[in-house]
């Protein structure tokens, strides 16, 4: 009978997985491939904490979903959703009207555009949110990468300020306030992580990723099964493709979001384990 144990203190020396026999005192090292795509060297303390945080964040979001404490994160997730529409529009040759997106106090938003590929632009909202959430989760597995994704996040918030500078609607106050607040929060965490406590920034970017990715799932479920919101993307999809019923489109988006979340966790663990055993 053979047991495997990880020698955490020897990670920096190379291979970190060892084979221990109950019937002799010989300890033989087991080679860990790099990158470790099979996760054969998972999981140590860091990876276990990472996984626990993801499920802890998901559980907290579930129980606090209708609490005001999550309102700022819902609004930032709506911003990512609308920004995904805008990016898809630009990438397919379209134009975002007045170069702005709008986020409303009542947990809604809109991106007005013309041209581009309507099918791609429509699908980009939920799929884009899940993709960016996955990207945040992956990059949260490394300190330098989490700093990079935090900077990307700040850049996106600066863009949102630019897109709302000419807006005269009530959403301007919310979008500007939201963007400014998250710019300050993320900057403070960057400084605290650099000078006080590590990995504080990784915890923050991981939460951003988990919430943004899971928001697509919660929002679709709410729009399709809790209430019928005929202005949602799934109903618009039905207008473009009559044979694609709203609930079918919603379930498809939910499936894609779940797959992307799972991929985010997998690639993050591969990165963490491969870096640890390098």
PDB file of C-alpha atoms in Angstrom:
ATOM      1  CA  UNK A   1       0.000   0.000   0.000  1.00  0.00           C
ATOM      2  CA  UNK A   2       1.407   3.357  -1.035  1.00  0.00           C
ATOM      3  CA  UNK A   3       0.649   6.845   0.176  1.00  0.00           C
ATOM      4  CA  UNK A   4       1.523  10.105  -1.547  1.00  0.00           C
ATOM      5  CA  UNK A   5       2.420  13.191   0.429  1.00  0.00           C
ATOM      6  CA  UNK A   6       3.496  16.691  -0.591  1.00  0.00           C
ATOM      7  CA  UNK A   7       6.606  18.175   0.942  1.00  0.00           C
ATOM      8  CA  UNK A   8       5.621  21.856   0.976  1.00  0.00           C
ATOM      9  CA  UNK A   9       8.914  23.093   2.390  1.00  0.00           C
ATOM     10  CA  UNK A  10      10.854  21.654  -0.549  1.00  0.00           C
ATOM     11  CA  UNK A  11       8.774  23.162  -3.361  1.00  0.00           C
ATOM     12  CA  UNK A  12      11.524  25.509  -4.454  1.00  0.00           C
ATOM     13  CA  UNK A  13      13.960  22.609  -4.834  1.00  0.00           C
ATOM     14  CA  UNK A  14      12.131  20.976  -7.744  1.00  0.00           C
ATOM     15  CA  UNK A  15       9.734  18.027  -7.724  1.00  0.00           C
ATOM     16  CA  UNK A  16       7.442  18.222  -4.713  1.00  0.00           C
ATOM     17  CA  UNK A  17       5.575  14.924  -4.767  1.00  0.00           C
ATOM     18  CA  UNK A  18       7.041  11.890  -2.996  1.00  0.00           C
ATOM     19  CA  UNK A  19       6.180   8.195  -2.719  1.00  0.00           C
ATOM     20  CA  UNK A  20       6.209   6.725   0.806  1.00  0.00           C
ATOM     21  CA  UNK A  21       5.989   2.972   1.420  1.00  0.00           C
ATOM     22  CA  UNK A  22       4.568   1.552   4.631  1.00  0.00           C
ATOM     23  CA  UNK A  23       6.965  -1.411   4.524  1.00  0.00           C
ATOM     24  CA  UNK A  24      10.293   0.316   4.031  1.00  0.00           C
ATOM     25  CA  UNK A  25      11.952   3.600   4.809  1.00  0.00           C
ATOM     26  CA  UNK A  26      12.764   4.452   1.186  1.00  0.00           C
ATOM     27  CA  UNK A  27      11.228   7.666  -0.076  1.00  0.00           C
ATOM     28  CA  UNK A  28      11.298   8.059  -3.854  1.00  0.00           C
ATOM     29  CA  UNK A  29      10.500  11.237  -5.709  1.00  0.00           C
ATOM     30  CA  UNK A  30       7.752  11.207  -8.314  1.00  0.00           C
ATOM     31  CA  UNK A  31       8.318  13.407 -11.348  1.00  0.00           C
ATOM     32  CA  UNK A  32       5.869  16.278 -11.838  1.00  0.00           C
ATOM     33  CA  UNK A  33       5.468  17.381 -15.461  1.00  0.00           C
ATOM     34  CA  UNK A  34       5.567  21.077 -16.216  1.00  0.00           C
ATOM     35  CA  UNK A  35       3.014  22.263 -17.139  1.00  0.00           C
ATOM     36  CA  UNK A  36       1.107  19.815 -14.998  1.00  0.00           C
ATOM     37  CA  UNK A  37      -1.991  19.408 -17.224  1.00  0.00           C
ATOM     38  CA  UNK A  38      -3.177  16.279 -15.410  1.00  0.00           C
ATOM     39  CA  UNK A  39      -2.920  17.989 -11.997  1.00  0.00           C
ATOM     40  CA  UNK A  40      -1.065  14.945 -10.727  1.00  0.00           C
ATOM     41  CA  UNK A  41       0.801  17.131  -8.229  1.00  0.00           C
ATOM     42  CA  UNK A  42      -2.314  18.884  -6.917  1.00  0.00           C
ATOM     43  CA  UNK A  43      -3.239  19.912  -4.331  1.00  0.00           C
ATOM     44  CA  UNK A  44      -1.165  21.690  -1.695  1.00  0.00           C
ATOM     45  CA  UNK A  45      -2.204  24.277   0.852  1.00  0.00           C
ATOM     46  CA  UNK A  46      -2.337  27.142  -1.662  1.00  0.00           C
ATOM     47  CA  UNK A  47      -4.500  25.219  -4.124  1.00  0.00           C
ATOM     48  CA  UNK A  48      -6.872  24.015  -1.384  1.00  0.00           C
ATOM     49  CA  UNK A  49      -7.315  27.580  -0.111  1.00  0.00           C
ATOM     50  CA  UNK A  50      -7.906  28.757  -3.689  1.00  0.00           C
ATOM     51  CA  UNK A  51     -10.628  26.142  -4.285  1.00  0.00           C
ATOM     52  CA  UNK A  52     -12.209  26.811  -0.878  1.00  0.00           C
ATOM     53  CA  UNK A  53     -12.366  30.542  -1.619  1.00  0.00           C
ATOM     54  CA  UNK A  54     -14.131  29.961  -4.936  1.00  0.00           C
ATOM     55  CA  UNK A  55     -16.843  27.812  -3.381  1.00  0.00           C
ATOM     56  CA  UNK A  56     -17.023  30.122  -0.371  1.00  0.00           C
ATOM     57  CA  UNK A  57     -17.567  33.119  -2.650  1.00  0.00           C
ATOM     58  CA  UNK A  58     -20.256  31.252  -4.596  1.00  0.00           C
ATOM     59  CA  UNK A  59     -22.022  30.259  -1.381  1.00  0.00           C
ATOM     60  CA  UNK A  60     -21.881  33.793   0.022  1.00  0.00           C
ATOM     61  CA  UNK A  61     -23.248  35.228  -3.233  1.00  0.00           C
ATOM     62  CA  UNK A  62     -26.113  32.740  -3.188  1.00  0.00           C
ATOM     63  CA  UNK A  63     -27.279  33.686   0.304  1.00  0.00           C
ATOM     64  CA  UNK A  64     -26.673  37.428  -0.107  1.00  0.00           C
ATOM     65  CA  UNK A  65     -27.943  37.734  -3.692  1.00  0.00           C
ATOM     66  CA  UNK A  66     -30.865  40.014  -2.816  1.00  0.00           C
ATOM     67  CA  UNK A  67     -28.960  41.909  -0.138  1.00  0.00           C
ATOM     68  CA  UNK A  68     -27.959  45.515  -0.754  1.00  0.00           C
ATOM     69  CA  UNK A  69     -24.364  44.665   0.121  1.00  0.00           C
ATOM     70  CA  UNK A  70     -23.996  43.012  -3.302  1.00  0.00           C
ATOM     71  CA  UNK A  71     -25.529  45.912  -5.245  1.00  0.00           C
ATOM     72  CA  UNK A  72     -22.130  47.413  -6.218  1.00  0.00           C
ATOM     73  CA  UNK A  73     -20.908  44.064  -7.553  1.00  0.00           C
ATOM     74  CA  UNK A  74     -24.129  43.552  -9.491  1.00  0.00           C
ATOM     75  CA  UNK A  75     -23.696  46.936 -11.116  1.00  0.00           C
ATOM     76  CA  UNK A  76     -20.065  46.254 -12.036  1.00  0.00           C
ATOM     77  CA  UNK A  77     -21.138  42.897 -13.500  1.00  0.00           C
ATOM     78  CA  UNK A  78     -23.781  44.684 -15.581  1.00  0.00           C
ATOM     79  CA  UNK A  79     -21.049  47.036 -16.749  1.00  0.00           C
ATOM     80  CA  UNK A  80     -18.914  44.051 -17.869  1.00  0.00           C
ATOM     81  CA  UNK A  81     -21.987  42.582 -19.604  1.00  0.00           C
ATOM     82  CA  UNK A  82     -22.663  45.803 -21.503  1.00  0.00           C
ATOM     83  CA  UNK A  83     -18.982  46.337 -22.256  1.00  0.00           C
ATOM     84  CA  UNK A  84     -18.928  42.855 -23.805  1.00  0.00           C
ATOM     85  CA  UNK A  85     -21.760  43.915 -26.119  1.00  0.00           C
ATOM     86  CA  UNK A  86     -19.809  47.054 -27.042  1.00  0.00           C
ATOM     87  CA  UNK A  87     -16.576  45.137 -27.713  1.00  0.00           C
ATOM     88  CA  UNK A  88     -18.409  42.645 -29.927  1.00  0.00           C
ATOM     89  CA  UNK A  89     -19.981  45.524 -31.826  1.00  0.00           C
ATOM     90  CA  UNK A  90     -16.629  47.211 -32.457  1.00  0.00           C
ATOM     91  CA  UNK A  91     -14.923  43.934 -33.398  1.00  0.00           C
ATOM     92  CA  UNK A  92     -17.603  43.153 -36.002  1.00  0.00           C
ATOM     93  CA  UNK A  93     -17.451  46.581 -37.597  1.00  0.00           C
ATOM     94  CA  UNK A  94     -20.352  48.238 -35.782  1.00  0.00           C
ATOM     95  CA  UNK A  95     -20.631  51.528 -33.930  1.00  0.00           C
ATOM     96  CA  UNK A  96     -21.735  52.126 -30.352  1.00  0.00           C
ATOM     97  CA  UNK A  97     -24.090  55.104 -30.506  1.00  0.00           C
ATOM     98  CA  UNK A  98     -22.683  58.185 -28.786  1.00  0.00           C
ATOM     99  CA  UNK A  99     -19.737  56.009 -27.687  1.00  0.00           C
ATOM    100  CA  UNK A 100     -21.350  55.129 -24.400  1.00  0.00           C
ATOM    101  CA  UNK A 101     -22.919  52.314 -22.426  1.00  0.00           C
ATOM    102  CA  UNK A 102     -25.463  52.784 -19.651  1.00  0.00           C
ATOM    103  CA  UNK A 103     -25.858  51.095 -16.269  1.00  0.00           C
ATOM    104  CA  UNK A 104     -29.036  51.737 -14.301  1.00  0.00           C
ATOM    105  CA  UNK A 105     -29.739  51.755 -10.589  1.00  0.00           C
ATOM    106  CA  UNK A 106     -32.396  49.064 -11.005  1.00  0.00           C
ATOM    107  CA  UNK A 107     -29.867  46.376 -11.949  1.00  0.00           C
ATOM    108  CA  UNK A 108     -30.121  46.934 -15.680  1.00  0.00           C
ATOM    109  CA  UNK A 109     -28.142  48.387 -18.544  1.00  0.00           C
ATOM    110  CA  UNK A 110     -28.204  49.048 -22.261  1.00  0.00           C
ATOM    111  CA  UNK A 111     -25.759  49.418 -25.141  1.00  0.00           C
ATOM    112  CA  UNK A 112     -27.172  51.149 -28.204  1.00  0.00           C
ATOM    113  CA  UNK A 113     -25.376  50.337 -31.416  1.00  0.00           C
ATOM    114  CA  UNK A 114     -25.719  50.126 -35.171  1.00  0.00           C
ATOM    115  CA  UNK A 115     -24.033  47.845 -37.681  1.00  0.00           C
ATOM    116  CA  UNK A 116     -21.918  44.889 -36.704  1.00  0.00           C
ATOM    117  CA  UNK A 117     -23.049  41.289 -36.490  1.00  0.00           C
ATOM    118  CA  UNK A 118     -26.276  41.229 -34.484  1.00  0.00           C
ATOM    119  CA  UNK A 119     -25.902  37.546 -33.537  1.00  0.00           C
ATOM    120  CA  UNK A 120     -22.359  38.021 -32.211  1.00  0.00           C
ATOM    121  CA  UNK A 121     -23.211  41.255 -30.399  1.00  0.00           C
ATOM    122  CA  UNK A 122     -26.258  39.697 -28.759  1.00  0.00           C
ATOM    123  CA  UNK A 123     -24.438  36.586 -27.544  1.00  0.00           C
ATOM    124  CA  UNK A 124     -21.448  38.568 -26.308  1.00  0.00           C
ATOM    125  CA  UNK A 125     -23.255  39.866 -23.208  1.00  0.00           C
ATOM    126  CA  UNK A 126     -23.552  36.712 -21.130  1.00  0.00           C
ATOM    127  CA  UNK A 127     -20.760  34.785 -22.839  1.00  0.00           C
ATOM    128  CA  UNK A 128     -18.435  37.774 -22.528  1.00  0.00           C
ATOM    129  CA  UNK A 129     -19.222  38.129 -18.824  1.00  0.00           C
ATOM    130  CA  UNK A 130     -18.467  34.462 -18.233  1.00  0.00           C
ATOM    131  CA  UNK A 131     -15.271  34.723 -20.290  1.00  0.00           C
ATOM    132  CA  UNK A 132     -13.953  37.732 -18.376  1.00  0.00           C
ATOM    133  CA  UNK A 133     -14.896  36.030 -15.106  1.00  0.00           C
ATOM    134  CA  UNK A 134     -12.927  32.956 -16.202  1.00  0.00           C
ATOM    135  CA  UNK A 135      -9.954  35.156 -17.120  1.00  0.00           C
ATOM    136  CA  UNK A 136     -10.009  36.821 -13.701  1.00  0.00           C
ATOM    137  CA  UNK A 137     -10.111  33.440 -11.952  1.00  0.00           C
ATOM    138  CA  UNK A 138      -7.158  32.095 -13.963  1.00  0.00           C
ATOM    139  CA  UNK A 139      -4.981  35.135 -13.401  1.00  0.00           C
ATOM    140  CA  UNK A 140      -5.811  35.230  -9.687  1.00  0.00           C
ATOM    141  CA  UNK A 141      -3.666  32.138  -9.232  1.00  0.00           C
ATOM    142  CA  UNK A 142      -0.470  34.179  -9.512  1.00  0.00           C
ATOM    143  CA  UNK A 143       0.611  37.372  -7.726  1.00  0.00           C
ATOM    144  CA  UNK A 144       2.032  39.153 -10.773  1.00  0.00           C
ATOM    145  CA  UNK A 145      -0.862  38.011 -12.966  1.00  0.00           C
ATOM    146  CA  UNK A 146      -3.391  39.240 -10.407  1.00  0.00           C
ATOM    147  CA  UNK A 147      -1.693  42.640 -10.514  1.00  0.00           C
ATOM    148  CA  UNK A 148      -1.943  42.597 -14.304  1.00  0.00           C
ATOM    149  CA  UNK A 149      -5.648  41.735 -14.244  1.00  0.00           C
ATOM    150  CA  UNK A 150      -6.264  44.418 -11.621  1.00  0.00           C
ATOM    151  CA  UNK A 151      -4.645  46.943 -13.961  1.00  0.00           C
ATOM    152  CA  UNK A 152      -6.812  45.694 -16.842  1.00  0.00           C
ATOM    153  CA  UNK A 153      -9.832  46.073 -14.590  1.00  0.00           C
ATOM    154  CA  UNK A 154      -8.804  49.651 -13.777  1.00  0.00           C
ATOM    155  CA  UNK A 155      -8.344  50.364 -17.479  1.00  0.00           C
ATOM    156  CA  UNK A 156     -11.867  49.097 -18.178  1.00  0.00           C
ATOM    157  CA  UNK A 157     -13.239  51.359 -15.468  1.00  0.00           C
ATOM    158  CA  UNK A 158     -11.448  54.350 -16.983  1.00  0.00           C
ATOM    159  CA  UNK A 159     -13.043  53.482 -20.330  1.00  0.00           C
ATOM    160  CA  UNK A 160     -16.452  53.418 -18.652  1.00  0.00           C
ATOM    161  CA  UNK A 161     -15.828  56.933 -17.358  1.00  0.00           C
ATOM    162  CA  UNK A 162     -14.981  58.055 -20.876  1.00  0.00           C
ATOM    163  CA  UNK A 163     -18.068  56.407 -22.362  1.00  0.00           C
ATOM    164  CA  UNK A 164     -20.360  58.152 -19.879  1.00  0.00           C
ATOM    165  CA  UNK A 165     -18.851  61.630 -19.919  1.00  0.00           C
ATOM    166  CA  UNK A 166     -21.363  62.943 -22.491  1.00  0.00           C
ATOM    167  CA  UNK A 167     -24.368  61.069 -21.152  1.00  0.00           C
ATOM    168  CA  UNK A 168     -27.284  63.092 -19.846  1.00  0.00           C
ATOM    169  CA  UNK A 169     -29.276  60.153 -18.505  1.00  0.00           C
ATOM    170  CA  UNK A 170     -29.765  59.149 -14.880  1.00  0.00           C
ATOM    171  CA  UNK A 171     -27.370  56.247 -15.430  1.00  0.00           C
ATOM    172  CA  UNK A 172     -24.459  58.696 -15.662  1.00  0.00           C
ATOM    173  CA  UNK A 173     -24.355  59.286 -11.912  1.00  0.00           C
ATOM    174  CA  UNK A 174     -24.415  55.559 -11.154  1.00  0.00           C
ATOM    175  CA  UNK A 175     -21.818  54.628 -13.779  1.00  0.00           C
ATOM    176  CA  UNK A 176     -19.407  57.411 -12.816  1.00  0.00           C
ATOM    177  CA  UNK A 177     -19.833  56.739  -9.087  1.00  0.00           C
ATOM    178  CA  UNK A 178     -19.484  52.999  -9.565  1.00  0.00           C
ATOM    179  CA  UNK A 179     -16.367  53.288 -11.703  1.00  0.00           C
ATOM    180  CA  UNK A 180     -14.728  55.781  -9.356  1.00  0.00           C
ATOM    181  CA  UNK A 181     -15.503  53.659  -6.298  1.00  0.00           C
ATOM    182  CA  UNK A 182     -14.021  50.495  -7.774  1.00  0.00           C
ATOM    183  CA  UNK A 183     -10.977  52.394  -9.057  1.00  0.00           C
ATOM    184  CA  UNK A 184     -10.292  53.542  -5.493  1.00  0.00           C
ATOM    185  CA  UNK A 185     -10.996  50.104  -3.970  1.00  0.00           C
ATOM    186  CA  UNK A 186      -8.782  48.212  -6.417  1.00  0.00           C
ATOM    187  CA  UNK A 187      -5.966  50.750  -6.101  1.00  0.00           C
ATOM    188  CA  UNK A 188      -6.065  50.479  -2.298  1.00  0.00           C
ATOM    189  CA  UNK A 189      -5.848  46.674  -2.504  1.00  0.00           C
ATOM    190  CA  UNK A 190      -2.890  46.922  -4.895  1.00  0.00           C
ATOM    191  CA  UNK A 191      -1.026  49.126  -2.427  1.00  0.00           C
ATOM    192  CA  UNK A 192      -1.949  46.976   0.587  1.00  0.00           C
ATOM    193  CA  UNK A 193      -0.810  43.841  -1.240  1.00  0.00           C
ATOM    194  CA  UNK A 194       2.472  45.495  -2.179  1.00  0.00           C
ATOM    195  CA  UNK A 195       3.375  47.005   1.176  1.00  0.00           C
ATOM    196  CA  UNK A 196       1.358  45.210   3.869  1.00  0.00           C
ATOM    197  CA  UNK A 197      -0.132  41.778   3.187  1.00  0.00           C
ATOM    198  CA  UNK A 198       0.115  39.250   0.372  1.00  0.00           C
ATOM    199  CA  UNK A 199      -1.983  37.696  -1.289  1.00  0.00           C
ATOM    200  CA  UNK A 200      -4.701  40.270  -0.536  1.00  0.00           C
ATOM    201  CA  UNK A 201      -4.972  41.403  -4.173  1.00  0.00           C
ATOM    202  CA  UNK A 202      -5.369  37.812  -5.391  1.00  0.00           C
ATOM    203  CA  UNK A 203      -8.321  37.350  -3.026  1.00  0.00           C
ATOM    204  CA  UNK A 204      -9.952  40.491  -4.464  1.00  0.00           C
ATOM    205  CA  UNK A 205      -9.434  39.662  -8.144  1.00  0.00           C
ATOM    206  CA  UNK A 206     -10.608  36.096  -7.506  1.00  0.00           C
ATOM    207  CA  UNK A 207     -13.828  37.453  -5.994  1.00  0.00           C
ATOM    208  CA  UNK A 208     -14.283  39.760  -8.982  1.00  0.00           C
ATOM    209  CA  UNK A 209     -13.894  36.790 -11.309  1.00  0.00           C
ATOM    210  CA  UNK A 210     -16.221  34.466  -9.416  1.00  0.00           C
ATOM    211  CA  UNK A 211     -18.945  37.099  -9.089  1.00  0.00           C
ATOM    212  CA  UNK A 212     -18.789  38.289 -12.708  1.00  0.00           C
ATOM    213  CA  UNK A 213     -18.884  34.726 -14.027  1.00  0.00           C
ATOM    214  CA  UNK A 214     -21.666  33.598 -11.681  1.00  0.00           C
ATOM    215  CA  UNK A 215     -23.692  36.772 -12.290  1.00  0.00           C
ATOM    216  CA  UNK A 216     -24.481  35.543 -15.798  1.00  0.00           C
ATOM    217  CA  UNK A 217     -25.959  32.356 -14.331  1.00  0.00           C
ATOM    218  CA  UNK A 218     -27.946  34.047 -11.547  1.00  0.00           C
ATOM    219  CA  UNK A 219     -29.230  36.788 -13.865  1.00  0.00           C
ATOM    220  CA  UNK A 220     -30.371  34.319 -16.524  1.00  0.00           C
ATOM    221  CA  UNK A 221     -32.119  32.168 -13.950  1.00  0.00           C
ATOM    222  CA  UNK A 222     -33.847  35.239 -12.519  1.00  0.00           C
ATOM    223  CA  UNK A 223     -34.950  36.531 -15.944  1.00  0.00           C
ATOM    224  CA  UNK A 224     -36.235  33.186 -17.201  1.00  0.00           C
ATOM    225  CA  UNK A 225     -37.554  31.229 -14.228  1.00  0.00           C
ATOM    226  CA  UNK A 226     -38.249  33.689 -11.417  1.00  0.00           C
ATOM    227  CA  UNK A 227     -39.793  36.389 -13.598  1.00  0.00           C
ATOM    228  CA  UNK A 228     -40.316  36.969 -17.298  1.00  0.00           C
ATOM    229  CA  UNK A 229     -38.187  39.909 -18.401  1.00  0.00           C
ATOM    230  CA  UNK A 230     -38.965  40.397 -22.078  1.00  0.00           C
ATOM    231  CA  UNK A 231     -36.165  42.948 -22.564  1.00  0.00           C
ATOM    232  CA  UNK A 232     -33.483  40.382 -21.726  1.00  0.00           C
ATOM    233  CA  UNK A 233     -31.001  39.073 -24.293  1.00  0.00           C
ATOM    234  CA  UNK A 234     -32.718  35.692 -24.450  1.00  0.00           C
ATOM    235  CA  UNK A 235     -35.992  37.221 -25.671  1.00  0.00           C
ATOM    236  CA  UNK A 236     -34.069  39.332 -28.181  1.00  0.00           C
ATOM    237  CA  UNK A 237     -32.408  36.129 -29.365  1.00  0.00           C
ATOM    238  CA  UNK A 238     -35.864  34.679 -29.936  1.00  0.00           C
ATOM    239  CA  UNK A 239     -36.731  37.732 -32.062  1.00  0.00           C
ATOM    240  CA  UNK A 240     -33.638  37.165 -34.212  1.00  0.00           C
ATOM    241  CA  UNK A 241     -34.020  33.387 -34.350  1.00  0.00           C
ATOM    242  CA  UNK A 242     -37.728  32.490 -33.885  1.00  0.00           C
ATOM    243  CA  UNK A 243     -36.979  28.791 -33.434  1.00  0.00           C
ATOM    244  CA  UNK A 244     -34.654  29.558 -30.496  1.00  0.00           C
ATOM    245  CA  UNK A 245     -36.989  29.846 -27.526  1.00  0.00           C
ATOM    246  CA  UNK A 246     -35.921  32.171 -24.668  1.00  0.00           C
ATOM    247  CA  UNK A 247     -35.557  29.373 -22.118  1.00  0.00           C
ATOM    248  CA  UNK A 248     -33.488  27.300 -24.546  1.00  0.00           C
ATOM    249  CA  UNK A 249     -31.188  30.253 -25.242  1.00  0.00           C
ATOM    250  CA  UNK A 250     -30.931  30.931 -21.507  1.00  0.00           C
ATOM    251  CA  UNK A 251     -30.050  27.327 -20.666  1.00  0.00           C
ATOM    252  CA  UNK A 252     -27.444  27.358 -23.435  1.00  0.00           C
ATOM    253  CA  UNK A 253     -25.863  30.517 -22.022  1.00  0.00           C
ATOM    254  CA  UNK A 254     -25.927  29.011 -18.512  1.00  0.00           C
ATOM    255  CA  UNK A 255     -24.202  25.859 -19.774  1.00  0.00           C
ATOM    256  CA  UNK A 256     -21.500  27.902 -21.505  1.00  0.00           C
ATOM    257  CA  UNK A 257     -21.004  30.000 -18.355  1.00  0.00           C
ATOM    258  CA  UNK A 258     -20.616  26.864 -16.200  1.00  0.00           C
ATOM    259  CA  UNK A 259     -18.092  25.387 -18.637  1.00  0.00           C
ATOM    260  CA  UNK A 260     -16.061  28.600 -18.636  1.00  0.00           C
ATOM    261  CA  UNK A 261     -16.109  28.728 -14.816  1.00  0.00           C
ATOM    262  CA  UNK A 262     -14.857  25.137 -14.650  1.00  0.00           C
ATOM    263  CA  UNK A 263     -12.138  25.907 -17.200  1.00  0.00           C
ATOM    264  CA  UNK A 264     -11.114  28.940 -15.177  1.00  0.00           C
ATOM    265  CA  UNK A 265     -10.631  26.812 -12.063  1.00  0.00           C
ATOM    266  CA  UNK A 266      -8.773  24.113 -14.010  1.00  0.00           C
ATOM    267  CA  UNK A 267      -6.308  26.448 -15.739  1.00  0.00           C
ATOM    268  CA  UNK A 268      -5.730  28.377 -12.503  1.00  0.00           C
ATOM    269  CA  UNK A 269      -4.803  25.138 -10.716  1.00  0.00           C
ATOM    270  CA  UNK A 270      -2.538  24.084 -13.601  1.00  0.00           C
ATOM    271  CA  UNK A 271      -0.750  27.439 -13.377  1.00  0.00           C
ATOM    272  CA  UNK A 272      -0.400  27.269  -9.588  1.00  0.00           C
ATOM    273  CA  UNK A 273       0.810  23.657  -9.475  1.00  0.00           C
ATOM    274  CA  UNK A 274       3.210  24.079 -12.410  1.00  0.00           C
ATOM    275  CA  UNK A 275       4.679  27.248 -10.878  1.00  0.00           C
ATOM    276  CA  UNK A 276       5.060  25.591  -7.478  1.00  0.00           C
ATOM    277  CA  UNK A 277       6.928  22.575  -8.880  1.00  0.00           C
ATOM    278  CA  UNK A 278       9.091  24.569 -11.276  1.00  0.00           C
TER     279      UNK A 278
END
